[in-house]
Every structure is written in C-alpha cells, then in structure tokens.
Amino acid sequence: MFMSGFLVKPRSSQNGVSKTQSAGNQRHKSSLVGTSETTRATTYPKSFCEWLAGIIDGDGTIQVSKQGYTSLEITMGLEDLPLLRYIQHMLGGSIQMRSGAKAYRYRLHKKLGMIKLMNCINGHVRHSARLLQLHRVCQVHDIPVILPIRLDAQSNWFAGFFDADGTICIAMKHQLPQLSIRVTNKHLQDVESYKVVFGGNIYFDSSQNGYYQWSVQSRKDVIMMLDYFKSSTFRSHKSRRFFLIEEYYSLYDLQAFKPDSIHHKAWLAFLDKWNKLMI
C-alpha cells in the first residue's frame, strides 16, 4: 500500500548531486544544481495534472536513455490527434505520425519541459509500471517522488485513464440492448480504483495474453459515471458517447429497439449517431 503524500528522496552522491546508473554502467549528473529549477516551474491546474497522469498511466511512457536523457511519449490513434494537440499546447513537445501505424506519437524531451512535467504529474501517477518510470526520471532531475494519493469521485485521473484505456459500448443480449462502460489493463491493481469508487465488477479475460476489465452495466452505476463525466473533462473521441447516454435510456424505456416499435426509426438514427462517434 502506498502512503498518501509520502516523499521519496532520490539517492544522491556525497556532493549532493543526484546520479543515475544506466544500462551501460555510466553515471549521469542531475540537471539540478544549486537553486532548484522546480521552484520556477510553471504551475498547471490540478485537474489537468490528474487527467494527464491518467493519460500517461494508460497510453504513455516516461523514459531515461542510456545517455541519461529523459523523455515522455504518448501514442494514440489518429482520431485522438486533438487530444495530443491539447497536451502539446500545454507542455510543448512534438507530434509525429508513426510509420506504418494508424497512430500519432507525442514526444517531450527538453530538460526544462521534463522538469515541469514531473512537477505536474508527481503524486498523481499510479500505474505500477509508470510509477517505476517516474522514480527513474525524478532521480535524474533530483526531484523527490510523491507517491500517489488516494483517489475519490472528484479526481480527474479517472477521466484521463478512461481516455486512454476505456470504452463505452452497446451489445445485444437476449434481444435486449445493454450499455456498458469499460476500462481494461494488464494489471488488476490498475483498474481496482474504478471498482472502489464507482462500483461495478472486474473480470479477467484470457485473450491477448490476459488482461483485467472493469465494467459497469446497471443503470444506477452508469448514471453515476455519467454524473462524474459532467463534472470532469474527457478529451478522447470515444468519450463523446457520454453525451448520448441519456438519449439511450429514453429510447430504451420506450422499447424503441424492438423492430415493431413505432419509435424504431428513432432507435436506428440513434445507433447511427452512436457508431459515427467511433469513426
């Protein structure tokens, strides 16, 4: 268990300058000497920091190269270029289309930009693999690591992680439509927070080398997530389906999904809107 707000000081050499051990057994001095640059770093809104940490936990990686340089990379599908543009607007960096893939990659690597990033997401990153990466990057920049705080229903981390690893879908079961909100990840602990805060269930899927899926399907749980959506900022293309949830339940109550319903044309028009949001 992580202790909320606990500071972890990077290991330092005797002269007070932090060093990192690379794969090539080389040592690299920290970029911070004397007055810390972190005290002059741009302050970002807490809501943005939480959301960005969720995005990075889901679709990002923060790295230290063999030469001791740090960087952030976030890779997302073509349809989420506006999301990456927003991050670029806030942090700087560059965006390039990945060769041979239908995806864009955002990259940040300048020292000052990485220091600002660390001070933005420090204390909000919680993915098991990403937290280890955070420790390594903070060590290079001589920044004490803040372990993740406890999440609650007001945290924008959920929105960011959903933008990365979530989906909203409708499936027919026993001739009835069923709407579900889902978030998937390889590690159980990285989806457990959704169940703790929003209810629902977690399932293990053995396909694709195995992964865990949190989902809510009952109307009560879905409406709780819809209330969260109204108070938080989602930015992925798939999150736009949240705007159609109330219409879905209105048509469901009219049983518009039945082919012989007088409202069936409205149901088909709704499905057309629903599916277009994922293109």
CSV table of C-alpha atoms in Angstrom, one decimal:
chain,number,residue,atom,x,y,z
A,1,MET,CA,0.0,0.0,0.0
A,2,PHE,CA,1.2,3.5,-0.8
A,3,MET,CA,1.2,6.2,1.8
A,4,SER,CA,-0.6,9.3,0.7
A,5,GLY,CA,1.6,12.2,0.1
A,6,PHE,CA,4.8,10.3,1.1
A,7,LEU,CA,8.0,11.8,-0.2
A,8,VAL,CA,10.8,9.6,-1.5
A,9,LYS,CA,14.1,11.4,-1.9
A,10,PRO,CA,16.3,10.2,-4.8
A,11,ARG,CA,19.7,8.7,-3.8
A,12,SER,CA,22.4,11.3,-4.1
A,13,SER,CA,26.2,11.3,-4.2
A,14,GLN,CA,28.2,12.8,-1.4
A,15,ASN,CA,28.4,16.2,-3.1
A,16,GLY,CA,24.6,16.4,-3.2
A,17,VAL,CA,24.3,15.9,-6.9
A,18,SER,CA,21.9,13.1,-7.9
A,19,LYS,CA,23.3,10.3,-10.2
A,20,THR,CA,21.6,7.6,-12.2
A,21,GLN,CA,23.0,4.2,-13.2
A,22,SER,CA,22.5,3.4,-16.9
A,23,ALA,CA,22.5,0.1,-18.7
A,24,GLY,CA,26.0,0.9,-19.8
A,25,ASN,CA,27.1,1.4,-16.2
A,26,GLN,CA,27.6,5.1,-16.8
A,27,ARG,CA,26.7,7.8,-14.2
A,28,HIS,CA,24.9,10.9,-15.1
A,29,LYS,CA,24.8,14.1,-13.0
A,30,SER,CA,21.4,15.6,-12.3
A,31,SER,CA,20.4,18.7,-14.3
A,32,LEU,CA,19.5,20.4,-11.0
A,33,VAL,CA,22.4,22.1,-9.2
A,34,GLY,CA,22.1,24.8,-6.6
A,35,THR,CA,18.7,26.6,-6.7
A,36,SER,CA,16.2,24.0,-7.9
A,37,GLU,CA,14.6,24.7,-11.2
A,38,THR,CA,11.5,23.0,-9.9
A,39,THR,CA,10.7,26.1,-7.8
A,40,ARG,CA,10.4,28.1,-11.1
A,41,ALA,CA,8.4,25.5,-13.0
A,42,THR,CA,5.1,26.5,-14.5
A,43,THR,CA,2.1,25.6,-12.3
A,44,TYR,CA,-0.6,23.7,-14.0
A,45,PRO,CA,-4.2,23.3,-12.8
A,46,LYS,CA,-4.7,20.3,-10.6
A,47,SER,CA,-7.4,19.0,-12.8
A,48,PHE,CA,-5.0,19.0,-15.8
A,49,CYS,CA,-2.3,17.3,-13.8
A,50,GLU,CA,-4.6,14.5,-12.6
A,51,TRP,CA,-6.0,14.0,-16.1
A,52,LEU,CA,-2.6,14.0,-17.7
A,53,ALA,CA,-1.3,11.4,-15.2
A,54,GLY,CA,-4.2,9.2,-16.2
A,55,ILE,CA,-3.4,9.5,-19.9
A,56,ILE,CA,0.3,8.7,-19.2
A,57,ASP,CA,-0.7,5.7,-17.0
A,58,GLY,CA,-2.8,4.3,-19.8
A,59,ASP,CA,-1.0,5.3,-23.1
A,60,GLY,CA,2.3,6.9,-22.1
A,61,THR,CA,5.8,6.1,-21.1
A,62,ILE,CA,8.4,8.2,-19.4
A,63,GLN,CA,12.0,7.1,-20.0
A,64,VAL,CA,15.7,7.6,-19.2
A,65,SER,CA,18.0,6.8,-22.1
A,66,LYS,CA,21.4,5.2,-21.8
A,67,GLN,CA,22.9,8.6,-22.1
A,68,GLY,CA,20.8,9.9,-19.2
A,69,TYR,CA,18.3,12.0,-21.2
A,70,THR,CA,14.7,11.9,-20.1
A,71,SER,CA,11.5,11.9,-22.3
A,72,LEU,CA,7.8,11.4,-22.4
A,73,GLU,CA,6.0,9.6,-25.2
A,74,ILE,CA,2.2,9.2,-25.6
A,75,THR,CA,0.9,7.1,-28.5
A,76,MET,CA,-2.8,7.3,-29.5
A,77,GLY,CA,-5.0,6.6,-32.6
A,78,LEU,CA,-5.5,9.0,-35.5
A,79,GLU,CA,-8.9,10.0,-34.2
A,80,ASP,CA,-7.3,11.4,-30.9
A,81,LEU,CA,-5.0,13.9,-32.6
A,82,PRO,CA,-6.9,16.8,-31.0
A,83,LEU,CA,-6.2,15.3,-27.5
A,84,LEU,CA,-2.5,15.2,-28.3
A,85,ARG,CA,-2.6,18.7,-29.7
A,86,TYR,CA,-4.1,19.9,-26.4
A,87,ILE,CA,-1.2,18.2,-24.4
A,88,GLN,CA,1.3,19.9,-26.9
A,89,HIS,CA,-0.4,23.2,-26.3
A,90,MET,CA,0.0,22.8,-22.5
A,91,LEU,CA,3.5,21.3,-22.4
A,92,GLY,CA,5.2,21.9,-25.7
A,93,GLY,CA,6.9,19.0,-27.4
A,94,SER,CA,6.2,17.5,-30.9
A,95,ILE,CA,3.7,15.2,-32.6
A,96,GLN,CA,4.5,12.8,-35.5
A,97,MET,CA,2.6,10.1,-37.3
A,98,ARG,CA,4.0,6.7,-36.5
A,99,SER,CA,5.5,4.9,-39.6
A,100,GLY,CA,3.3,2.1,-40.7
A,101,ALA,CA,0.7,2.6,-37.9
A,102,LYS,CA,-2.6,4.4,-37.7
A,103,ALA,CA,-1.4,6.4,-34.7
A,104,TYR,CA,0.3,9.6,-33.7
A,105,ARG,CA,3.1,9.8,-31.1
A,106,TYR,CA,3.5,12.9,-28.9
A,107,ARG,CA,7.1,13.4,-27.5
A,108,LEU,CA,8.6,15.7,-24.9
A,109,HIS,CA,12.3,15.6,-24.2
A,110,LYS,CA,13.7,19.0,-23.4
A,111,LYS,CA,15.1,19.2,-19.8
A,112,LEU,CA,13.0,22.1,-18.6
A,113,GLY,CA,9.9,20.7,-20.1
A,114,MET,CA,10.5,17.4,-18.4
A,115,ILE,CA,11.1,19.1,-15.1
A,116,LYS,CA,7.8,20.9,-15.5
A,117,LEU,CA,6.1,17.6,-16.4
A,118,MET,CA,7.5,15.8,-13.3
A,119,ASN,CA,6.2,18.6,-11.0
A,120,CYS,CA,2.8,18.3,-12.8
A,121,ILE,CA,2.2,14.6,-12.5
A,122,ASN,CA,4.3,13.8,-9.4
A,123,GLY,CA,1.8,12.4,-6.8
A,124,HIS,CA,-0.8,11.5,-9.5
A,125,VAL,CA,0.9,8.7,-11.5
A,126,ARG,CA,-0.1,5.4,-10.0
A,127,HIS,CA,0.2,2.7,-12.8
A,128,SER,CA,2.6,0.0,-11.5
A,129,ALA,CA,5.0,0.3,-14.4
A,130,ARG,CA,4.7,4.0,-14.8
A,131,LEU,CA,5.4,4.7,-11.2
A,132,LEU,CA,8.8,2.9,-11.6
A,133,GLN,CA,9.5,5.1,-14.6
A,134,LEU,CA,8.6,8.2,-12.6
A,135,HIS,CA,11.1,7.2,-9.9
A,136,ARG,CA,13.9,6.9,-12.5
A,137,VAL,CA,13.1,10.2,-14.2
A,138,CYS,CA,12.8,12.1,-10.9
A,139,GLN,CA,16.1,10.6,-9.8
A,140,VAL,CA,17.8,12.1,-12.9
A,141,HIS,CA,16.3,15.5,-12.1
A,142,ASP,CA,16.9,15.3,-8.4
A,143,ILE,CA,13.1,15.6,-7.7
A,144,PRO,CA,11.6,13.9,-4.6
A,145,VAL,CA,9.0,11.4,-5.6
A,146,ILE,CA,5.5,11.9,-4.2
A,147,LEU,CA,3.6,8.6,-4.0
A,148,PRO,CA,0.1,8.6,-5.3
A,149,ILE,CA,-2.7,10.0,-3.2
A,150,ARG,CA,-6.0,8.1,-2.6
A,151,LEU,CA,-8.5,8.6,-5.4
A,152,ASP,CA,-12.1,9.8,-5.0
A,153,ALA,CA,-15.0,10.6,-7.2
A,154,GLN,CA,-13.7,14.1,-7.9
A,155,SER,CA,-10.3,13.0,-9.2
A,156,ASN,CA,-9.7,13.8,-12.9
A,157,TRP,CA,-7.3,10.8,-13.1
A,158,PHE,CA,-10.3,8.6,-13.9
A,159,ALA,CA,-11.1,10.7,-17.0
A,160,GLY,CA,-7.5,10.6,-18.3
A,161,PHE,CA,-7.2,6.8,-17.8
A,162,PHE,CA,-10.6,6.3,-19.5
A,163,ASP,CA,-9.5,8.4,-22.4
A,164,ALA,CA,-6.5,6.0,-22.7
A,165,ASP,CA,-7.9,2.6,-21.8
A,166,GLY,CA,-11.7,3.0,-21.6
A,167,THR,CA,-14.7,2.4,-23.9
A,168,ILE,CA,-18.5,2.7,-24.0
A,169,CYS,CA,-20.4,0.1,-25.9
A,170,ILE,CA,-23.8,-1.3,-26.6
A,171,ALA,CA,-24.3,-5.0,-27.1
A,172,MET,CA,-27.5,-7.1,-27.7
A,173,LYS,CA,-28.1,-9.7,-25.0
A,174,HIS,CA,-31.2,-11.9,-25.0
A,175,GLN,CA,-32.7,-9.5,-27.6
A,176,LEU,CA,-32.2,-6.6,-25.3
A,177,PRO,CA,-29.6,-3.8,-25.7
A,178,GLN,CA,-27.1,-3.5,-22.8
A,179,LEU,CA,-24.9,-0.4,-22.4
A,180,SER,CA,-21.6,-0.8,-20.6
A,181,ILE,CA,-18.7,1.4,-19.6
A,182,ARG,CA,-15.4,-0.5,-19.5
A,183,VAL,CA,-11.7,0.1,-18.7
A,184,THR,CA,-9.1,-2.6,-19.4
A,185,ASN,CA,-5.5,-3.1,-18.3
A,186,LYS,CA,-2.9,-5.9,-17.9
A,187,HIS,CA,-2.7,-5.4,-14.2
A,188,LEU,CA,-5.5,-5.9,-11.7
A,189,GLN,CA,-4.3,-3.1,-9.4
A,190,ASP,CA,-4.5,-0.6,-12.2
A,191,VAL,CA,-8.3,-0.9,-12.6
A,192,GLU,CA,-9.3,-1.6,-9.0
A,193,SER,CA,-9.7,2.0,-8.2
A,194,TYR,CA,-12.7,2.2,-10.6
A,195,LYS,CA,-14.5,-0.5,-8.7
A,196,VAL,CA,-13.7,1.1,-5.3
A,197,VAL,CA,-15.1,4.5,-6.4
A,198,PHE,CA,-17.7,3.7,-8.9
A,199,GLY,CA,-18.8,0.1,-8.2
A,200,GLY,CA,-19.2,-2.4,-11.0
A,201,ASN,CA,-17.2,-5.6,-11.4
A,202,ILE,CA,-13.7,-6.7,-12.6
A,203,TYR,CA,-13.3,-9.6,-14.9
A,204,PHE,CA,-10.3,-11.5,-16.2
A,205,ASP,CA,-10.1,-12.1,-20.0
A,206,SER,CA,-7.5,-14.7,-21.1
A,207,SER,CA,-7.3,-13.4,-24.6
A,208,GLN,CA,-4.4,-11.3,-25.8
A,209,ASN,CA,-2.1,-12.8,-23.2
A,210,GLY,CA,-4.6,-11.9,-20.5
A,211,TYR,CA,-6.0,-8.6,-19.1
A,212,TYR,CA,-8.4,-7.3,-16.5
A,213,GLN,CA,-11.6,-5.5,-17.4
A,214,TRP,CA,-13.6,-3.2,-15.1
A,215,SER,CA,-17.1,-2.6,-16.2
A,216,VAL,CA,-20.4,-1.1,-15.1
A,217,GLN,CA,-23.7,-2.2,-16.7
A,218,SER,CA,-26.5,-1.4,-14.4
A,219,ARG,CA,-28.4,1.9,-15.0
A,220,LYS,CA,-27.5,3.1,-11.5
A,221,ASP,CA,-23.8,2.6,-11.9
A,222,VAL,CA,-23.8,4.0,-15.5
A,223,ILE,CA,-25.6,7.2,-14.3
A,224,MET,CA,-23.0,7.6,-11.5
A,225,MET,CA,-20.3,7.5,-14.2
A,226,LEU,CA,-22.4,10.0,-16.3
A,227,ASP,CA,-22.5,12.3,-13.3
A,228,TYR,CA,-18.8,12.1,-13.0
A,229,PHE,CA,-18.5,12.8,-16.7
A,230,LYS,CA,-20.4,16.0,-16.3
A,231,SER,CA,-18.0,17.3,-13.6
A,232,SER,CA,-14.8,16.1,-15.3
A,233,THR,CA,-13.1,16.8,-18.6
A,234,PHE,CA,-12.7,13.9,-21.0
A,235,ARG,CA,-11.0,14.6,-24.3
A,236,SER,CA,-10.8,11.3,-26.3
A,237,HIS,CA,-13.1,10.8,-29.3
A,238,LYS,CA,-14.8,7.8,-27.6
A,239,SER,CA,-15.8,9.9,-24.6
A,240,ARG,CA,-18.3,11.8,-26.7
A,241,ARG,CA,-20.6,8.8,-26.3
A,242,PHE,CA,-21.3,10.0,-22.8
A,243,PHE,CA,-23.4,12.7,-24.4
A,244,LEU,CA,-25.8,10.1,-25.8
A,245,ILE,CA,-26.3,8.0,-22.6
A,246,GLU,CA,-29.5,9.9,-21.5
A,247,GLU,CA,-31.0,9.5,-25.0
A,248,TYR,CA,-30.2,5.8,-24.9
A,249,TYR,CA,-32.1,5.3,-21.7
A,250,SER,CA,-35.1,7.4,-23.0
A,251,LEU,CA,-35.3,5.2,-26.1
A,252,TYR,CA,-34.7,2.0,-24.1
A,253,ASP,CA,-37.7,2.9,-21.8
A,254,LEU,CA,-39.8,3.3,-25.0
A,255,GLN,CA,-38.6,-0.1,-26.1
A,256,ALA,CA,-37.6,1.6,-29.4
A,257,PHE,CA,-35.1,-1.2,-30.0
A,258,LYS,CA,-37.9,-3.6,-31.0
A,259,PRO,CA,-38.4,-3.8,-34.8
A,260,ASP,CA,-42.2,-3.4,-34.4
A,261,SER,CA,-41.9,-0.3,-32.2
A,262,ILE,CA,-43.4,2.9,-33.5
A,263,HIS,CA,-40.1,4.5,-32.3
A,264,HIS,CA,-37.8,2.1,-34.1
A,265,LYS,CA,-36.7,4.6,-36.6
A,266,ALA,CA,-35.5,6.9,-33.8
A,267,TRP,CA,-33.6,3.9,-32.4
A,268,LEU,CA,-31.8,3.3,-35.7
A,269,ALA,CA,-31.0,7.0,-36.0
A,270,PHE,CA,-29.6,6.9,-32.5
A,271,LEU,CA,-27.4,3.9,-33.4
A,272,ASP,CA,-26.1,5.7,-36.4
A,273,LYS,CA,-25.0,8.6,-34.3
A,274,TRP,CA,-23.5,6.2,-31.7
A,275,ASN,CA,-21.4,4.4,-34.3
A,276,LYS,CA,-20.2,7.5,-36.1
A,277,LEU,CA,-18.6,8.8,-32.9
A,278,MET,CA,-16.1,6.0,-33.1
A,279,ILE,CA,-15.0,6.6,-36.7
